[in-house]
Structures are given as structure tokens and as C-alpha cells.
mmCIF file of C-alpha atoms in Angstrom:
data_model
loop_
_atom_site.group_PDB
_atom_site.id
_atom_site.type_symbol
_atom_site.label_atom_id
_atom_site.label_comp_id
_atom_site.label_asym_id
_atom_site.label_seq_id
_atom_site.Cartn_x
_atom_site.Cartn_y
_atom_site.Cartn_z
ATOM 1 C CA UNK A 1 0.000 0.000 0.000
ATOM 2 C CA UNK A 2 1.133 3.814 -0.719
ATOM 3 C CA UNK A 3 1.243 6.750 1.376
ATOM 4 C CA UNK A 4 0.898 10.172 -0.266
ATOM 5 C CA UNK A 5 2.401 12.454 1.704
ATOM 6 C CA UNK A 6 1.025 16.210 0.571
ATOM 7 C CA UNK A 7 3.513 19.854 2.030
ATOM 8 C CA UNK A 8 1.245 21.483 4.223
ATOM 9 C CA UNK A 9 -0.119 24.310 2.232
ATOM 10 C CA UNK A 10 1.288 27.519 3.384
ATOM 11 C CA UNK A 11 -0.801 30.885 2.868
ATOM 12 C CA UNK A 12 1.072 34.599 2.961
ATOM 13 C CA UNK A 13 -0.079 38.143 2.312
ATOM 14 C CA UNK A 14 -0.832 40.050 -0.512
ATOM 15 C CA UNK A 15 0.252 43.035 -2.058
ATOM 16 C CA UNK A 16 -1.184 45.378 -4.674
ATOM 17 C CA UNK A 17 -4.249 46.384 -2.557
ATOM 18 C CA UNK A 18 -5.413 50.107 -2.005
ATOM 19 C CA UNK A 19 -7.659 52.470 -4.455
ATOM 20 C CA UNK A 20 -7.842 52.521 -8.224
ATOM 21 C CA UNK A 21 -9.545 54.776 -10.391
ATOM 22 C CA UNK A 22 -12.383 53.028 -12.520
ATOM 23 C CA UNK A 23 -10.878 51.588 -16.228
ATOM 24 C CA UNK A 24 -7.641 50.873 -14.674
ATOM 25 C CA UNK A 25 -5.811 47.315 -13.585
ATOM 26 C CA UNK A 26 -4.316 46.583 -9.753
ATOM 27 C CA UNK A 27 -2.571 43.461 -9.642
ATOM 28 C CA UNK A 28 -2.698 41.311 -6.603
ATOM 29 C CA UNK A 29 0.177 39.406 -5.492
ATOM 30 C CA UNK A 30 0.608 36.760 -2.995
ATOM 31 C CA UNK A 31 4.170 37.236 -1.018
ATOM 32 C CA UNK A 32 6.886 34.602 -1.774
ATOM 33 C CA UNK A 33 6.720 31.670 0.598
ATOM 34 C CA UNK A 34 3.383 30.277 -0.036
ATOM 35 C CA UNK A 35 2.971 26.725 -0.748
ATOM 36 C CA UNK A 36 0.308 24.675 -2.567
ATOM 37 C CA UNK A 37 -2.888 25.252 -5.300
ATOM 38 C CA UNK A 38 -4.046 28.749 -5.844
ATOM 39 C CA UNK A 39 -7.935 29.713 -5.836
ATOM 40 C CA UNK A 40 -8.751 33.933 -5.603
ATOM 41 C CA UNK A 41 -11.740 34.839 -4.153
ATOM 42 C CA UNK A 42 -13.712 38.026 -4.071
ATOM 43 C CA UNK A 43 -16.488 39.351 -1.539
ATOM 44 C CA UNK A 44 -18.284 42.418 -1.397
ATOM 45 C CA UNK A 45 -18.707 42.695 2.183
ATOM 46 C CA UNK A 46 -15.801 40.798 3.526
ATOM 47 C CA UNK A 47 -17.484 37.646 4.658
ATOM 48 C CA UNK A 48 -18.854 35.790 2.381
ATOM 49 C CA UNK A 49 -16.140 35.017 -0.743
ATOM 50 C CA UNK A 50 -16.959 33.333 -3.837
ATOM 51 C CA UNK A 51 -14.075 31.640 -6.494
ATOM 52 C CA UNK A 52 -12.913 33.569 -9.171
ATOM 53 C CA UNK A 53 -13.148 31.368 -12.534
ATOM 54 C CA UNK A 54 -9.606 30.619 -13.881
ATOM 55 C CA UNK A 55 -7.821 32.809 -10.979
ATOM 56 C CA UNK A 56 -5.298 30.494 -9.936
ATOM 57 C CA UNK A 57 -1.853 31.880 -10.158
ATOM 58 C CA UNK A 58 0.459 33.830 -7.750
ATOM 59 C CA UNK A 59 -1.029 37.377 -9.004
ATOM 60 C CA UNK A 60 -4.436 38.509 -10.233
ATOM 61 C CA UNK A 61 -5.293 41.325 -12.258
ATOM 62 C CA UNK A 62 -8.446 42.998 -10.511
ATOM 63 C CA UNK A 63 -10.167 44.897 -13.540
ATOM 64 C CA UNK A 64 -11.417 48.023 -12.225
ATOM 65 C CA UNK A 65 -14.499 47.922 -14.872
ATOM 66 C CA UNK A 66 -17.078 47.332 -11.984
ATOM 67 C CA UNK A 67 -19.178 49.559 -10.236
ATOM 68 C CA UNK A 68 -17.068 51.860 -7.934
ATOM 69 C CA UNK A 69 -16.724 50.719 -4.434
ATOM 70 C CA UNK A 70 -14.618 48.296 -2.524
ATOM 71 C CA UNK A 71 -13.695 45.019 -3.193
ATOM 72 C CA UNK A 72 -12.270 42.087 -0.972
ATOM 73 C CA UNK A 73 -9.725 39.822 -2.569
ATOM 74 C CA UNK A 74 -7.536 36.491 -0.638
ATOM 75 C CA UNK A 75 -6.671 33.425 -1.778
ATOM 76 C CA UNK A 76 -6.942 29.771 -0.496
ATOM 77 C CA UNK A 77 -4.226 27.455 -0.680
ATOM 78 C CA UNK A 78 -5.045 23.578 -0.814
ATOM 79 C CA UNK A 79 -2.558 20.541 -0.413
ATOM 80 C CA UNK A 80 -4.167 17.240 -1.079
ATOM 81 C CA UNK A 81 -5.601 16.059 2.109
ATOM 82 C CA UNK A 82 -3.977 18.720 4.000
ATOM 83 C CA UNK A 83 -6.831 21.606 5.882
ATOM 84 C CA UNK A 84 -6.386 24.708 3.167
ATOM 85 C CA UNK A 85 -4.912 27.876 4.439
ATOM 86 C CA UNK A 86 -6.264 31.139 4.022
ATOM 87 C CA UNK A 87 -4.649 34.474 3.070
ATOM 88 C CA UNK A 88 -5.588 38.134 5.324
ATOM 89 C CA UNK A 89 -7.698 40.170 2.514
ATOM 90 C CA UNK A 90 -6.522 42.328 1.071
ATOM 91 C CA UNK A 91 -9.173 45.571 -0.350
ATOM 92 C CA UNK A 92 -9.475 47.706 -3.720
ATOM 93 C CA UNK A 93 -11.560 50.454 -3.753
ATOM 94 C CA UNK A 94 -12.806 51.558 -7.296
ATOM 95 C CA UNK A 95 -13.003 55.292 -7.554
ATOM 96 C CA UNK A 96 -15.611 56.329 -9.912
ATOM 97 C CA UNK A 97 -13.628 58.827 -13.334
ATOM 98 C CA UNK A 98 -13.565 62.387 -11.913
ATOM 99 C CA UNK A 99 -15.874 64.285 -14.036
ATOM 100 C CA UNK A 100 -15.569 68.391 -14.551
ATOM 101 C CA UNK A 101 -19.589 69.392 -14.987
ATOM 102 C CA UNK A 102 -20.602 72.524 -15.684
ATOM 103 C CA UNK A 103 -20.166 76.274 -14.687
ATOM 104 C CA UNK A 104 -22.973 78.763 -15.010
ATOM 105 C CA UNK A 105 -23.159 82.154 -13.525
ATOM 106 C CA UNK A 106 -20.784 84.024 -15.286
ATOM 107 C CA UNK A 107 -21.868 87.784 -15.258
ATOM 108 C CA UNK A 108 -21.101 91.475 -15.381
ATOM 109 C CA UNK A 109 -20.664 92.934 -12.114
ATOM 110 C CA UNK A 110 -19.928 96.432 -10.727
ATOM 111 C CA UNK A 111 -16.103 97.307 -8.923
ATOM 112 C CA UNK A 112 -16.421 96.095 -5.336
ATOM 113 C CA UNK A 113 -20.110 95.949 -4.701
ATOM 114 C CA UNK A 114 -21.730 93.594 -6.897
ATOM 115 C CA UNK A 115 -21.267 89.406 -7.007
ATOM 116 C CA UNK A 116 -22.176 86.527 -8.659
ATOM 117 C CA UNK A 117 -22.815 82.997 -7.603
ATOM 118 C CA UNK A 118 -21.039 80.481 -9.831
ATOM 119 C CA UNK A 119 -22.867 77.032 -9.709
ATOM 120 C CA UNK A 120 -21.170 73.745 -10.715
ATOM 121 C CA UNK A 121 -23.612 70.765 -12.139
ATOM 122 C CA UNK A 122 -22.689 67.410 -13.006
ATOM 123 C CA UNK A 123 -19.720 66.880 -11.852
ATOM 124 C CA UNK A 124 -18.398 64.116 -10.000
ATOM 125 C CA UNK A 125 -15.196 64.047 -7.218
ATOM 126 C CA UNK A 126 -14.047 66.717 -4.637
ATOM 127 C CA UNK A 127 -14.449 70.115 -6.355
ATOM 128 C CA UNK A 128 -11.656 72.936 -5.376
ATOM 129 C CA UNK A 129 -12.612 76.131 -7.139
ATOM 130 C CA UNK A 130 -9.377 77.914 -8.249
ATOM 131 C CA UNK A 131 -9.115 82.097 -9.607
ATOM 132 C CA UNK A 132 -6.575 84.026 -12.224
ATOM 133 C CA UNK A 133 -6.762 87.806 -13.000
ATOM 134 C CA UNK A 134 -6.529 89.569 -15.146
ATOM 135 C CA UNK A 135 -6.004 86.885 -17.927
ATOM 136 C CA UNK A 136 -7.814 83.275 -18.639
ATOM 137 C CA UNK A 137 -4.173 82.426 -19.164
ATOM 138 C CA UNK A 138 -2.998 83.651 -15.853
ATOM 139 C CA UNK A 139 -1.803 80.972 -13.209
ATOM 140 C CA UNK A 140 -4.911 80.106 -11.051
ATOM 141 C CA UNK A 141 -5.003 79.442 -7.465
ATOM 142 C CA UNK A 142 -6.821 77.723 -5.158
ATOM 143 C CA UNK A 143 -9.583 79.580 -3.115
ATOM 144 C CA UNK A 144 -9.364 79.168 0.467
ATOM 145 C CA UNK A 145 -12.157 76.929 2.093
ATOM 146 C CA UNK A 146 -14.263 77.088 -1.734
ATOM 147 C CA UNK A 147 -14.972 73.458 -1.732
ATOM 148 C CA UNK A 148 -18.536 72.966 -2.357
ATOM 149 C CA UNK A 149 -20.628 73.533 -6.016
ATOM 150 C CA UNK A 150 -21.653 76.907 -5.538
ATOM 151 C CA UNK A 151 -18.672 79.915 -4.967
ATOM 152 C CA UNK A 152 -20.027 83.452 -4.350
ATOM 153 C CA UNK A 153 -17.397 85.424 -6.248
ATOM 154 C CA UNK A 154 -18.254 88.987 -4.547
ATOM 155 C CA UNK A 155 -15.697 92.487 -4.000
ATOM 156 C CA UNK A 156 -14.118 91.827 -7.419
ATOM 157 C CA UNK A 157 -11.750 95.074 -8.621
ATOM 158 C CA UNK A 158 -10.725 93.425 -11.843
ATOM 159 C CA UNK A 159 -12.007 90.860 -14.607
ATOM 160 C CA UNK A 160 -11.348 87.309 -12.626
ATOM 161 C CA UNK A 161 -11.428 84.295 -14.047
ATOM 162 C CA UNK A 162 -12.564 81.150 -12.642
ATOM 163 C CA UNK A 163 -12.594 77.521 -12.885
ATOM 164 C CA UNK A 164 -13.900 73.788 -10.531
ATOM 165 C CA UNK A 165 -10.906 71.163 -10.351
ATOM 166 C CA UNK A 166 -12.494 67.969 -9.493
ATOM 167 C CA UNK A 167 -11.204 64.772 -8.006
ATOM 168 C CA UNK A 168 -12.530 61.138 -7.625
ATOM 169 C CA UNK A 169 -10.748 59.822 -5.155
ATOM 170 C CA UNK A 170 -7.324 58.651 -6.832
ATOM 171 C CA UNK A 171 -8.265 59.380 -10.503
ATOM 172 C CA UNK A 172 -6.846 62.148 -12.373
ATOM 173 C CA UNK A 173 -8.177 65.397 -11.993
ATOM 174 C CA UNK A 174 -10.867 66.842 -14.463
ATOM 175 C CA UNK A 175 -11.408 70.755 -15.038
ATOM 176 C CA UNK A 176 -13.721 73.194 -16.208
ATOM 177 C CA UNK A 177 -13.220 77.080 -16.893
#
């Protein structure tokens, strides 16, 4: 009669895990050291994990083409007859694409007395309105504390102009003048 001996199977951490911006790739890696038969798993909620299909190698490219949120990823290690062992999770958070919207509320205003409100619509991401004078082309700069998607601009003494930077998360920047 045989024996079969099987290594114990041997699970280790994973790198690659923090926030992506939506249409992008993070790639998972298990640290070296591991031992046995790969399976990824994914969970929404960080409890219950399903198998990936065809997601058994040492890294896996996490597609960030779902809808924005965050993502739990480990993998299972099996060995024969030997109990599996279990990687920590690891988390990817999908930032949705930073999106600019739209500025209305440009006007004509008197020196020093008048204002205007400028109102951003549709964007999407953390909005920091930014100024130049006297020139469009002039280097803009952030406005103090003007973080939300309607600025007052109000005291002007020269033609200012103004435009919303906006940020999802990691994802590059969008802009509208």
C-alpha cells in the first residue's frame, strides 16, 4: 500500500491592494513563501467570498471595470488532504472617473459691490474652485475653504477668471473654466 504524503499548504499576504480609479488594472500578489494550489476569491462585504473562474496563479489582475466601491480579494491554498490555508484580505476600492460638470453664472458685475454665484452641475469628485486675473491664461489658485458647487465670487476690482478642479478619489483630476 502507498502513502501520499502532501507539504502542508502555506498561505502569505498580498500586495497590490489600495484604491484605483475606474478603467484601470491593480494586480494582486501573494508574497513569496506560499505553498500549494491557488484559488482567488472576491467578496463584497468581507465575509462571504466566492471563487474567481480561472484565478489560480500567484497574481491577479483585478479589472477596475465594476461599479465603484470596494472590493475584498484572498486566496486559499489547498494541499491534497492537508486543511487549506487562508490568506488576510486584502481591499481595492474603485473610484468612480472624476468628471468636470458645468459652470454657469458668469456675469457682469460692478467694482467692489456687486457678485455673482457660480454654480457647478454634473460633476463628479471633490471640487476645489481655483481664480486668475486679469487673464484666462494667468496661473490660477486655489480659493481658500471654496470646496462645495456653488462659490459666491463677490468684491471683485478686476475681470477674474474662474474655474472647478475635481477629483474622484485617486483618478486624475478633471477641469472646467
Amino acid at each position: 500500500v502507498g502513502v501520499t504524503v502532501s507539504p502542508i499548504a502555506v498561505a502569505t499576504s498580498i500586495t497590490g491592494g489600495g484604491s484605483t480609479c475606474f478603467g484601470t488594472v491593480k494586480v494582486l500578489t501573494l508574497s513569496p513563501g506560499y505553498a500549494g494550489s491557488i484559488q482567488w476569491q472576491t467578496s463584497t462585504d468581507n465575509v462571504n467570498f466566492t471563487n474567481i473562474s480561472a484565478a489560480t496563479t500567484a497574481t491577479y489582475s483585478v479589472a477596475a471595470t465594476t461599479v465603484a466601491g470596494t472590493y475584498y480579494y484572498r486566496a486559499v491554498l489547498s494541499s491534497g488532504a492537508c486543511d487549506p490555508a487562508t490568506t488576510e484580505s486584502v481591499s481595492v476600492t474603485v473610484n468612480p472617473t472624476s468628471v468636470a460638470g458645468t459652470i454657469s453664472g458668469a456675469a457682469t458685475v460692478c467694482t467692489g459691490t456687486n457678485s455673482t454665484t457660480l454654480t457647478l452641475t454634473g460633476s463628479r469628485g471633490a471640487i476645489q474652485w481655483q481664480s486668475a486675473s486679469p487673464l484666462a491664461t494667468s496661473t490660477y489658485s486655489n480659493i481658500t475653504g471654496a470646496t462645495s458647487a456653488t462659490y459666491t465670487a463677490s468684491d471683485l476690482t478686476a475681470t477674474t477668471f474662474y474655474k472647478a478642479v475635481v477629483t474622484s478619489g485617486v483618478c486624475p483630476a478633471a477641469t472646467t473654466t
